[in-house]
Coordinates of C-alpha atoms and ligand atoms in Angstrom, one line a residue:
X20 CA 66.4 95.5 74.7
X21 CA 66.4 97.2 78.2
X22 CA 67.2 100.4 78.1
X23 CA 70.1 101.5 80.1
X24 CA 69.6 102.4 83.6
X25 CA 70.2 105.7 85.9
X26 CA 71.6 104.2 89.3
X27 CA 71.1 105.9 92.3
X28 CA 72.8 104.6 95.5
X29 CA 71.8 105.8 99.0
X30 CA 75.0 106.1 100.9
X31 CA 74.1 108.9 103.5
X32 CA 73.2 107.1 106.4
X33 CA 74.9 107.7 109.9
X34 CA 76.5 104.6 110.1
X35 CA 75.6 104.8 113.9
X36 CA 75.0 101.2 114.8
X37 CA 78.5 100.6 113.2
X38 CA 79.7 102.5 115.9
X39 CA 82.7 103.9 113.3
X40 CA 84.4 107.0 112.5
X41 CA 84.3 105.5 108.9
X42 CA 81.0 105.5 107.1
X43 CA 79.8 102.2 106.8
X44 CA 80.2 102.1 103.5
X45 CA 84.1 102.2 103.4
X46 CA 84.6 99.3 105.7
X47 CA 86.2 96.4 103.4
X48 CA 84.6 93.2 102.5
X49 CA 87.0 90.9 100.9
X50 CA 89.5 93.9 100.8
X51 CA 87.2 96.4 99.1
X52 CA 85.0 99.2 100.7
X53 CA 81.0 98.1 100.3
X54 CA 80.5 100.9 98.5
X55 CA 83.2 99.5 95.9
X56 CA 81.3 95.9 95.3
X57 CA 77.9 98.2 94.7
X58 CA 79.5 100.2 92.3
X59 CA 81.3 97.1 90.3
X60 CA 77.8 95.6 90.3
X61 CA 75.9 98.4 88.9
X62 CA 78.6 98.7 86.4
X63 CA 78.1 95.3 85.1
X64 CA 75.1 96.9 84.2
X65 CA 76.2 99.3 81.7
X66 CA 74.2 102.3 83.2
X67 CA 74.3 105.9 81.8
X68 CA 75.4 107.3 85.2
X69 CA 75.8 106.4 88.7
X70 CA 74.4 108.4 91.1
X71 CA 75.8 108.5 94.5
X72 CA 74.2 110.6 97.2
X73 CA 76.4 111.0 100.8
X74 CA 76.0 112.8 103.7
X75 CA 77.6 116.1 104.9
X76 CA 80.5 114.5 106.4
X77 CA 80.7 112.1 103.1
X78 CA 84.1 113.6 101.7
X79 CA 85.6 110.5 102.1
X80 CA 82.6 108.5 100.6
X81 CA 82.9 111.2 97.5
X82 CA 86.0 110.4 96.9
X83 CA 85.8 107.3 96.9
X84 CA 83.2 107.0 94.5
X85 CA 84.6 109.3 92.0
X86 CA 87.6 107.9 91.8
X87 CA 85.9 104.6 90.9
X88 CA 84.3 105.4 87.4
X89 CA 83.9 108.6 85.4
X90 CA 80.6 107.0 85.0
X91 CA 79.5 108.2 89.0
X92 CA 78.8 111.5 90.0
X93 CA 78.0 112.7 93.7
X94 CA 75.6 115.1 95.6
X95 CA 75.1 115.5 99.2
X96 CA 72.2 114.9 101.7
X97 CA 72.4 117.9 104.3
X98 CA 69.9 116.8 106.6
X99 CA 68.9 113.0 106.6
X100 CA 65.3 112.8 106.5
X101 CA 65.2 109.2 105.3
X102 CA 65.6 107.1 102.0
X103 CA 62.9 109.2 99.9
X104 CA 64.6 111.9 100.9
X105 CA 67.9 110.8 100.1
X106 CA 66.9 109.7 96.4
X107 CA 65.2 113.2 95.7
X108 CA 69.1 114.5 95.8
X109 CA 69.5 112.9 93.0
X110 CA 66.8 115.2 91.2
X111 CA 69.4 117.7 89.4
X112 CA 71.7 114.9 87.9
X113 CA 68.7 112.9 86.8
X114 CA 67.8 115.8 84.9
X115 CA 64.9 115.5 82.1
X116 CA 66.1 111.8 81.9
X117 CA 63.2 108.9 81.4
X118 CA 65.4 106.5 81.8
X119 CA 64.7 103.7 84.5
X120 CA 65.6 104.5 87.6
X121 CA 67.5 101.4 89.7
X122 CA 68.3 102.3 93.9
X123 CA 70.3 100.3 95.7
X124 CA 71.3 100.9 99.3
X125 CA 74.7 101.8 99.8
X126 CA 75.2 99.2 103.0
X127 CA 74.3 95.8 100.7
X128 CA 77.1 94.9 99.2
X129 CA 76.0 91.2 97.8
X130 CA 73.0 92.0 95.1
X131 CA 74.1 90.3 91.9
X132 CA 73.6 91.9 88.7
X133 CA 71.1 89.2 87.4
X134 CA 69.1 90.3 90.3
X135 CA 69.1 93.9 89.5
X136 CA 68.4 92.8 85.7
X137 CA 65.7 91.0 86.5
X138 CA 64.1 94.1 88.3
X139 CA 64.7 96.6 85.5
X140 CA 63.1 94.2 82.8
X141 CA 59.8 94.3 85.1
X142 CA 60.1 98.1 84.0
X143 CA 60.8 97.7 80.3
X144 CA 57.9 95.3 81.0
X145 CA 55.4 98.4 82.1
X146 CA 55.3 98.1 85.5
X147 CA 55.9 101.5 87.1
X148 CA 58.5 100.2 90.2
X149 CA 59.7 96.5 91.1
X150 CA 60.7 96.0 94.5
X151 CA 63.2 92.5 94.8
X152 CA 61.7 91.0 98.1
X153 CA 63.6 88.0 100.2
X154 CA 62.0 85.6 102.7
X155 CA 64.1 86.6 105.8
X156 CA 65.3 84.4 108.4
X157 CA 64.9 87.0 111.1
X158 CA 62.8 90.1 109.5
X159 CA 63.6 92.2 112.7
X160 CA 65.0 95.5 111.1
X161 CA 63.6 94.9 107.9
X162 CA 60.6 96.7 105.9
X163 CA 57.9 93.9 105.7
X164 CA 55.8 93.4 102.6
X165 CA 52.8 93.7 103.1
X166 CA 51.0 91.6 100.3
X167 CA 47.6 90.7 99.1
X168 CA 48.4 87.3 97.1
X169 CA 50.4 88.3 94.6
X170 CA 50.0 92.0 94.8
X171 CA 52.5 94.5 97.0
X172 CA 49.9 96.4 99.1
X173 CA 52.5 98.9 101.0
X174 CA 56.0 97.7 103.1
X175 CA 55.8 98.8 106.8
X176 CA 58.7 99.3 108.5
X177 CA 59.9 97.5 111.6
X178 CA 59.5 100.5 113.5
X179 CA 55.9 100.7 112.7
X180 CA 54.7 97.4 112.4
X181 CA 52.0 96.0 114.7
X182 CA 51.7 92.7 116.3
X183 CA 50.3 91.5 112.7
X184 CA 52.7 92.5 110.2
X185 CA 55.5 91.9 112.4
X186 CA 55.4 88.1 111.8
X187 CA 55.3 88.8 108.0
X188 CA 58.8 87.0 107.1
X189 CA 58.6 88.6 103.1
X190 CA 61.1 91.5 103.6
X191 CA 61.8 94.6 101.6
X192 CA 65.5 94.3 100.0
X193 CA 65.9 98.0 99.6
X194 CA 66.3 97.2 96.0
X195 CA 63.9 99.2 93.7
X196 CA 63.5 100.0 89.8
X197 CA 61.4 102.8 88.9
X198 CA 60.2 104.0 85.5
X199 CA 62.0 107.0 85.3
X200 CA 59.2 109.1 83.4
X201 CA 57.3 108.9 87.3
X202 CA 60.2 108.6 89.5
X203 CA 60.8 112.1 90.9
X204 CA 57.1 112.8 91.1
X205 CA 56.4 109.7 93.1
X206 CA 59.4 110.7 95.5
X207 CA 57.5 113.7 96.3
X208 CA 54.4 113.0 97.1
X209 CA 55.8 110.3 99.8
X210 CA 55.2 111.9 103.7
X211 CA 57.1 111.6 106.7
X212 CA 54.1 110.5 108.6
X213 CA 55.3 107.4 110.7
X214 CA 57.1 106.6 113.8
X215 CA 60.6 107.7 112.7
X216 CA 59.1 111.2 110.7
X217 CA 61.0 110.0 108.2
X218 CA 60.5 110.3 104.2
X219 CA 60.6 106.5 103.7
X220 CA 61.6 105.2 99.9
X221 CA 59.2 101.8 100.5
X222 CA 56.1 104.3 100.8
X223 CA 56.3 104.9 96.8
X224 CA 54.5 101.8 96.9
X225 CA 51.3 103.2 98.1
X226 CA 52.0 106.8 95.3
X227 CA 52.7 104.5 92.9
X228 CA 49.7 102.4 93.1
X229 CA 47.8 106.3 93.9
X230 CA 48.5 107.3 90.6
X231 CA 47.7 103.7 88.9
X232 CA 50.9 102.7 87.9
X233 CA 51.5 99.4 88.2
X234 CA 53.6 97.9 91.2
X235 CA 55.4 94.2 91.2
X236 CA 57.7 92.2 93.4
X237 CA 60.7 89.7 92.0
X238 CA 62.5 87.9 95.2
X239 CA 65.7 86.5 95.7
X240 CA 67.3 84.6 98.2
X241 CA 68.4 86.5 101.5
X242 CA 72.0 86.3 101.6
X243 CA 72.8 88.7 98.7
X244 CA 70.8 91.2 100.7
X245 CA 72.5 91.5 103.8
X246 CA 72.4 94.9 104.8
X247 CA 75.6 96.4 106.7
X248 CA 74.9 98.5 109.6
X249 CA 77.0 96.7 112.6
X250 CA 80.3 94.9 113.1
X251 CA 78.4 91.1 113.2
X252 CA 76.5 91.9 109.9
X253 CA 80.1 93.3 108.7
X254 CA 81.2 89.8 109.0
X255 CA 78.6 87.8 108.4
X256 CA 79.0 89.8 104.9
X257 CA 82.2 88.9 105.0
X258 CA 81.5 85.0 105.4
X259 CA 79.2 85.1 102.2
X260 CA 81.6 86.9 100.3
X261 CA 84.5 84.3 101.1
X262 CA 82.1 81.6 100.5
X263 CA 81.1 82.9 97.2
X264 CA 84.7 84.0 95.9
X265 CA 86.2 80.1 97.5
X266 CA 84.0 78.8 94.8
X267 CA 84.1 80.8 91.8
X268 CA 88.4 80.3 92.3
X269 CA 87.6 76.1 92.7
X270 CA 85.6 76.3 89.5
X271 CA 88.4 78.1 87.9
X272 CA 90.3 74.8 88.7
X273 CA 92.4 75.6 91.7
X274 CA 92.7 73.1 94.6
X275 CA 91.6 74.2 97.9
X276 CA 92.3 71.5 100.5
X277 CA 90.4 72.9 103.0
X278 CA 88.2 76.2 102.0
X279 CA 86.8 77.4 104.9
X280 CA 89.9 78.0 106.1
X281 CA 91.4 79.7 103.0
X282 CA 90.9 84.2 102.7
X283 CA 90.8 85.6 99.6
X284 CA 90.7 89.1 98.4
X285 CA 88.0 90.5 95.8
X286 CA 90.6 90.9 93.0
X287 CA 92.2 87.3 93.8
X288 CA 93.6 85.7 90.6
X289 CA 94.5 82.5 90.6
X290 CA 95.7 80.2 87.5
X291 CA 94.6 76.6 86.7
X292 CA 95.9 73.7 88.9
X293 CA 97.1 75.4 91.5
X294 CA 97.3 73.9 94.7
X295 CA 96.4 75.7 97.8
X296 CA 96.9 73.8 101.5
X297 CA 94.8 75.2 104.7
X298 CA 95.0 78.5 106.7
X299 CA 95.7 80.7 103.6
X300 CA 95.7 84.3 103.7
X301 CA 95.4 87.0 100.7
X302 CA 95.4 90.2 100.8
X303 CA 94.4 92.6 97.5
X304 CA 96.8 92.6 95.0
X305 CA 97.4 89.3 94.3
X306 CA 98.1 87.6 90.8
X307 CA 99.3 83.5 90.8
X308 CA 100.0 81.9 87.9
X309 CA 99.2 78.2 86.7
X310 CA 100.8 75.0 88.6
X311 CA 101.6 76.9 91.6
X312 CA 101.7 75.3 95.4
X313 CA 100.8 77.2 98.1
X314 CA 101.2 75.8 101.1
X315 CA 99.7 75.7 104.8
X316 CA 99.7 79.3 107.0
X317 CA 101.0 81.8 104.1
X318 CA 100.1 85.3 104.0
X319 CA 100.5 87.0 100.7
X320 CA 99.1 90.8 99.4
X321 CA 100.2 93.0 96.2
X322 CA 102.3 90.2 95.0
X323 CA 102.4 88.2 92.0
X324 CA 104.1 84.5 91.9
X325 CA 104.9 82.8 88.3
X326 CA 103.7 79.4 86.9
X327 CA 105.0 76.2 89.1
X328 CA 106.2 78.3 91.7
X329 CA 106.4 76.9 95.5
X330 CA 105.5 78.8 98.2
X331 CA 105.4 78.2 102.3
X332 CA 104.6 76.7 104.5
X333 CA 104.4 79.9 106.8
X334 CA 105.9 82.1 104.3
X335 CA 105.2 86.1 104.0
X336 CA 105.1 87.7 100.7
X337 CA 104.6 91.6 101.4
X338 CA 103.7 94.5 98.3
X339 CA 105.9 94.6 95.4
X340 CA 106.5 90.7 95.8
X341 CA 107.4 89.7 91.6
X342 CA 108.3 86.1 91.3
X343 CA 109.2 84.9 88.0
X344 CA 108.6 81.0 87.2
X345 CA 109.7 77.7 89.6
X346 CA 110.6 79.6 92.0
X347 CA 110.5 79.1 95.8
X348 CA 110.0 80.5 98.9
X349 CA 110.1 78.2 101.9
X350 CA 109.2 78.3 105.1
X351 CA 109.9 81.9 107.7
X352 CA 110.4 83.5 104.8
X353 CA 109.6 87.7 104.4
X354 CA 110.2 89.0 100.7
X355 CA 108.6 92.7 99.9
X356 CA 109.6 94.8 97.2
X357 CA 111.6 91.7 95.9
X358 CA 112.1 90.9 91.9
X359 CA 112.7 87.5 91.9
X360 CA 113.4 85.4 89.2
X361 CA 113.1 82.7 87.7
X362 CA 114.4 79.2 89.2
X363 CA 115.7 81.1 92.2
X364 CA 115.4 79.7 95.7
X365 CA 115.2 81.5 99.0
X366 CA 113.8 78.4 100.9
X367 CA 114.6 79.2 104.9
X368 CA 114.6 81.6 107.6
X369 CA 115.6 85.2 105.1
X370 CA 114.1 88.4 105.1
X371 CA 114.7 89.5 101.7
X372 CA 113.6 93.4 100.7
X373 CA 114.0 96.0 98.2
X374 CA 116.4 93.6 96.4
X375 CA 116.7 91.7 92.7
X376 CA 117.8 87.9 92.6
X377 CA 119.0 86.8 89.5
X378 CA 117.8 83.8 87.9
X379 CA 118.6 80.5 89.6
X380 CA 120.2 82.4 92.6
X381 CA 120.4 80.1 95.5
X382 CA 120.0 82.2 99.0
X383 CA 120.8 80.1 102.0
X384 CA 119.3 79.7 105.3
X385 CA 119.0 82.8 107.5
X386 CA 120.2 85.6 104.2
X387 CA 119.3 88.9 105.7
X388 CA 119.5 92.1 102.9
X389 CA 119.8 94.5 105.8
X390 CA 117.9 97.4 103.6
X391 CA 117.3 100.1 106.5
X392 CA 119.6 102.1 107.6
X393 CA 116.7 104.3 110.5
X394 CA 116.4 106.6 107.7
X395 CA 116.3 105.6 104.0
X396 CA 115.5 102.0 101.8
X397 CA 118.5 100.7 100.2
X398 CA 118.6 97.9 97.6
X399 CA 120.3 94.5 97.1
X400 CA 121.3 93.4 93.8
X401 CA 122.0 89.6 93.4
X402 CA 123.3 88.5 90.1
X403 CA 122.2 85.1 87.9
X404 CA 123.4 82.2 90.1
X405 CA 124.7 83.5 92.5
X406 CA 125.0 81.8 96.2
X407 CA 124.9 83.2 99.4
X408 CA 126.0 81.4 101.6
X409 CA 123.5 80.4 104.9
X410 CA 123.6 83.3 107.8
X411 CA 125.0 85.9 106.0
X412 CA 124.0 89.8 106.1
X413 CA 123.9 91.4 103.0
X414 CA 124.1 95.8 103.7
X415 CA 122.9 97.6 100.8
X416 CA 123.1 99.3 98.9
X417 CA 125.3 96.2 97.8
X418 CA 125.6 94.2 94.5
X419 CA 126.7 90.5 94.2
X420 CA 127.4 90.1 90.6
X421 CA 126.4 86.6 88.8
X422 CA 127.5 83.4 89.6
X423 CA 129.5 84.8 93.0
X424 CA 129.7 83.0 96.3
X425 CA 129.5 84.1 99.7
X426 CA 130.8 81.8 102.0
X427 CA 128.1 81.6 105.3
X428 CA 128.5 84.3 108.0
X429 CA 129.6 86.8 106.2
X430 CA 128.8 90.6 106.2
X431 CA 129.0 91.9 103.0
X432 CA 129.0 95.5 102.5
X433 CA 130.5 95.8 98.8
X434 CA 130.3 95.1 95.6
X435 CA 130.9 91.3 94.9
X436 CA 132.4 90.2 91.5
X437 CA 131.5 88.5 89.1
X438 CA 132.0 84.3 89.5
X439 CA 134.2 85.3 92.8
X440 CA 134.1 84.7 96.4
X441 CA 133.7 86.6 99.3
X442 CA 133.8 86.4 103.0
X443 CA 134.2 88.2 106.5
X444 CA 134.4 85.8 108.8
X445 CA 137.3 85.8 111.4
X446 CA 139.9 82.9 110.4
X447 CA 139.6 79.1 111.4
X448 CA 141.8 78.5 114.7
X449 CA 141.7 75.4 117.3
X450 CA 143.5 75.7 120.3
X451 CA 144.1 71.8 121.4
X452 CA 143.0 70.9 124.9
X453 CA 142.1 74.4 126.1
X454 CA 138.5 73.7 127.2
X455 CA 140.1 70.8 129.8
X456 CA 141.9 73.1 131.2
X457 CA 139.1 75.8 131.8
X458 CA 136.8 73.4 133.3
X459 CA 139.7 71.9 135.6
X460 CA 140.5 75.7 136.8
X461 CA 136.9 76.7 137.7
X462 CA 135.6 72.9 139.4
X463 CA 136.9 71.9 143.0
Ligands
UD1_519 C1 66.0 100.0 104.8 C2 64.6 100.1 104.3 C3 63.9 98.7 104.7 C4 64.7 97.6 104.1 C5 66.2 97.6 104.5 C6 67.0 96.6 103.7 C7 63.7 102.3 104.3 C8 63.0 103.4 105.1 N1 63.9 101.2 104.9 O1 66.0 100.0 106.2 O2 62.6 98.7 104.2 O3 64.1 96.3 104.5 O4 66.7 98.9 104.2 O5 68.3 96.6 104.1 O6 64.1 102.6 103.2 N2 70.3 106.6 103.8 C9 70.5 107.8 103.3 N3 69.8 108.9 103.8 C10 68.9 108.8 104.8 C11 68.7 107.5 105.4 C12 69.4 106.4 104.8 O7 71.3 108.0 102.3 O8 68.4 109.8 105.2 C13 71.0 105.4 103.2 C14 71.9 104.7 104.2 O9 73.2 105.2 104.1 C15 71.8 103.3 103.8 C16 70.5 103.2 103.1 O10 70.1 104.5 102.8 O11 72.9 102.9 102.9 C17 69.5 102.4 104.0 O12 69.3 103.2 105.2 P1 69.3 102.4 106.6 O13 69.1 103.4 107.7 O14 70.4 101.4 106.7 O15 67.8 101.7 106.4 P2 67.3 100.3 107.1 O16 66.8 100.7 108.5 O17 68.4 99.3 107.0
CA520 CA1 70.5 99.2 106.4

């Protein structure tokens, strides 16, 4: 049994090369802040607590985190004197704990769980601290490890390597498990002499081995260590996520025609058989049931969409989007804060907001519920198979009660009754030859 970890997560870098007045840590990957996918990971891994340490403009980081779990608790890093530094924060709300420690960085947001496990279990092992090392494709910016066979001899950081150890391609994840009966002691007995005069974490390697605890490596493949500190590593994160989440939806048995070009969001839900064409976008929020199409250049966020229901091409479904079962939305069409149900149709051209359509309500070509009036949201009620009738306006607050008809054109701006029919348009006249004559007036 491994006992349950203390997580500490460094989150009070500068965020300087992001060149952002938003930590790094809050931009979204797949629709979440960074910080957010760190946090679901380490709570996959049941820990006592999370620790969190920001920086003095962190409020926003704070929040963040708090609001994430009652497990995570925050304290601030005045003065950033580097990664050692920045886990010795964490001192007071470790307490007299002896539980093993786990740090993650708070720009990585890719480390799987099984990695992490894998790390702690080195410490139930014996070892005093595991680092997780990756063989990088480009080690610039990366701590090297500096090994001797199979044994970690210290990690040098990019800014004080030398023209040997820079070649060394073994890289430092910034991933480290600690036995927490050592932890704090070893953070403070690491210096800040090196190039940066910084307290660097990776030197608890060398007090570590100092005070003959043992020191081990795991390693894991590069991509789930891609640190975060500039807009092209943003999305190149990005990429890896999509890739990762296009996959886990595919084995969930969902069709996707071409994924590369599909986006998904991290809380994407998408049931069995269902049928997604190129050029898809999702944004958070999103729950589809089995059996349903989606079709080429959608865009879809905080909306839910029933079993066998059609959607698109080039359709828009914005927040508050509920569509019950079979229904469809064709192409140019904008629903948001729309109740749909079942077996209803809005299939061209409409824009269809704050409104309710009844079950098996048909809503021609061009329907407009006109739900703005420059100063307040009104709504549209549309009863159980109703019709409206193509390029017609709809004024709410307005109500067209089941199984009414309104003929095309029309602007309706009150209540419709039950099974009737309504409509505005100017009468039906023909004047015979009239356009003969205009023409023969005006030519010479
Ligand atoms: C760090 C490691 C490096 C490793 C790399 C992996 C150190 C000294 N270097 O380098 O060996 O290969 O990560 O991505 O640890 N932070 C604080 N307070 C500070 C400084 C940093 O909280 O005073 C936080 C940052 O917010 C960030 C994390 O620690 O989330 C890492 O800091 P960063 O400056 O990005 O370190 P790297 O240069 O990437
Ligand atoms: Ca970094």
């Amino acid at each position: 049994m491994v006992e349950r970890p203390i997580v500490v997560v460094l989150a009070a870098g500068q965020s300087t090369r992001m060149k952002s007045r938003l930590s790094k840590v809050l931009h979204p990957v797949g629709g979440l802040p960074v910080l957010g996918h760190i946090l679901t990971t380490a709570l996959s891994l049941e820990p006592q607590k999370i620790i969190v340490v920001h920086g003095p403009e962190g409020a926003e980081v704070a929040e963040f985190a708090k609001n994430y779990s009652d497990k995570i608790v925050c304290c601030e890093q005045v003065d950033r004197l580097g990664t050692a530094h920045a886990a010795l924060m964490a001192e007071k709300e470790i307490g007299d704990s002896d539980a093993p420690i786990l740090v993650m960085l708070g720009d990585a947001p890719l480390v799987e769980a099984t990695q992490l496990k894998e790390s702690l279990q080195k410490i139930t092992e014996g070892a005093g601290m595991c680092v997780i090392g990756f063989e990088a494709h480009n080690p610039h910016g990366y701590g090297r490890m500096v090994m001797d066979g199979e044994r970690l001899v210290s990690i040098v950081e990019e800014k004080d390597t030398n023209d040997d150890n820079k070649k060394i391609t073994f890289c430092n994840s910034g991933v480290m498990a600690f036995d927490g009966a050592h932890f704090i002691k070893i953070l403070k007995q690491i210096g800040n002499d090196n190039a940066q005069k910084e307290y660097y974490l990776p030197d608890a390697v060398i007090e570590c081995q100092k005070n003959g605890l043992d020191v081990v490596t795991t390693s894991a493949a590069e991509e789930a260590f891609l640190g975060i500190n500039d807009r092209t590593q943003l999305a190149a994160a990005e990429a890896i996520f999509q890739k990762r989440k296009r996959l886990e939806i595919m084995q969930q048995g969902v069709t996707i025609v071409a994924p590369d070009t599909v986006f998904f969001a991290y809380d994407t839900c998408i049931g069995q058989d269902s049928y997604i064409e190129p050029h898809v976008v999702f944004g958070t929020g999103v729950k589809i049931g089995e059996n349903v199409k989606i079709l080429a250049h959608s865009h879809i966020e905080q909306a839910s969409i029933g079993d066998k229901s059609n959607i698109g091409p080039f359709a828009r479904l914005r927040p508050g989007t509920e569509l019950g079962a079979g229904v469809k939305v064709g192409n140019f069409v904008e629903t948001k804060k729309a109740q749909v149900h079942a077996g209803a149709k809005i299939n061209h051209l409409s824009y269809i907001g704050d409104a309710e359509v009844g079950e098996k309500a048909n809503i021609g070509a061009g329907t407009i519920t006109c739900n703005y009036d420059g100063f307040n949201k009104h709504k549209t009620l549309i009863g159980k198979e109703a019709f409206i009738g193509s390029n017609s306006s709809l004024v709410a607050p307005v109500e067209i009660e089941e199984g009414a008809y309104v003929g095309s054109g029309s602007v309706i701006t009150k209540k419709v009754p039950k099974n009737a029919l309504a409509f505005t348009r100017a009468s039906f006249r023909v004047v015979e030859g009239w356009a003969e004559r205009f023409r023969k007036k005006f030519s010479k």
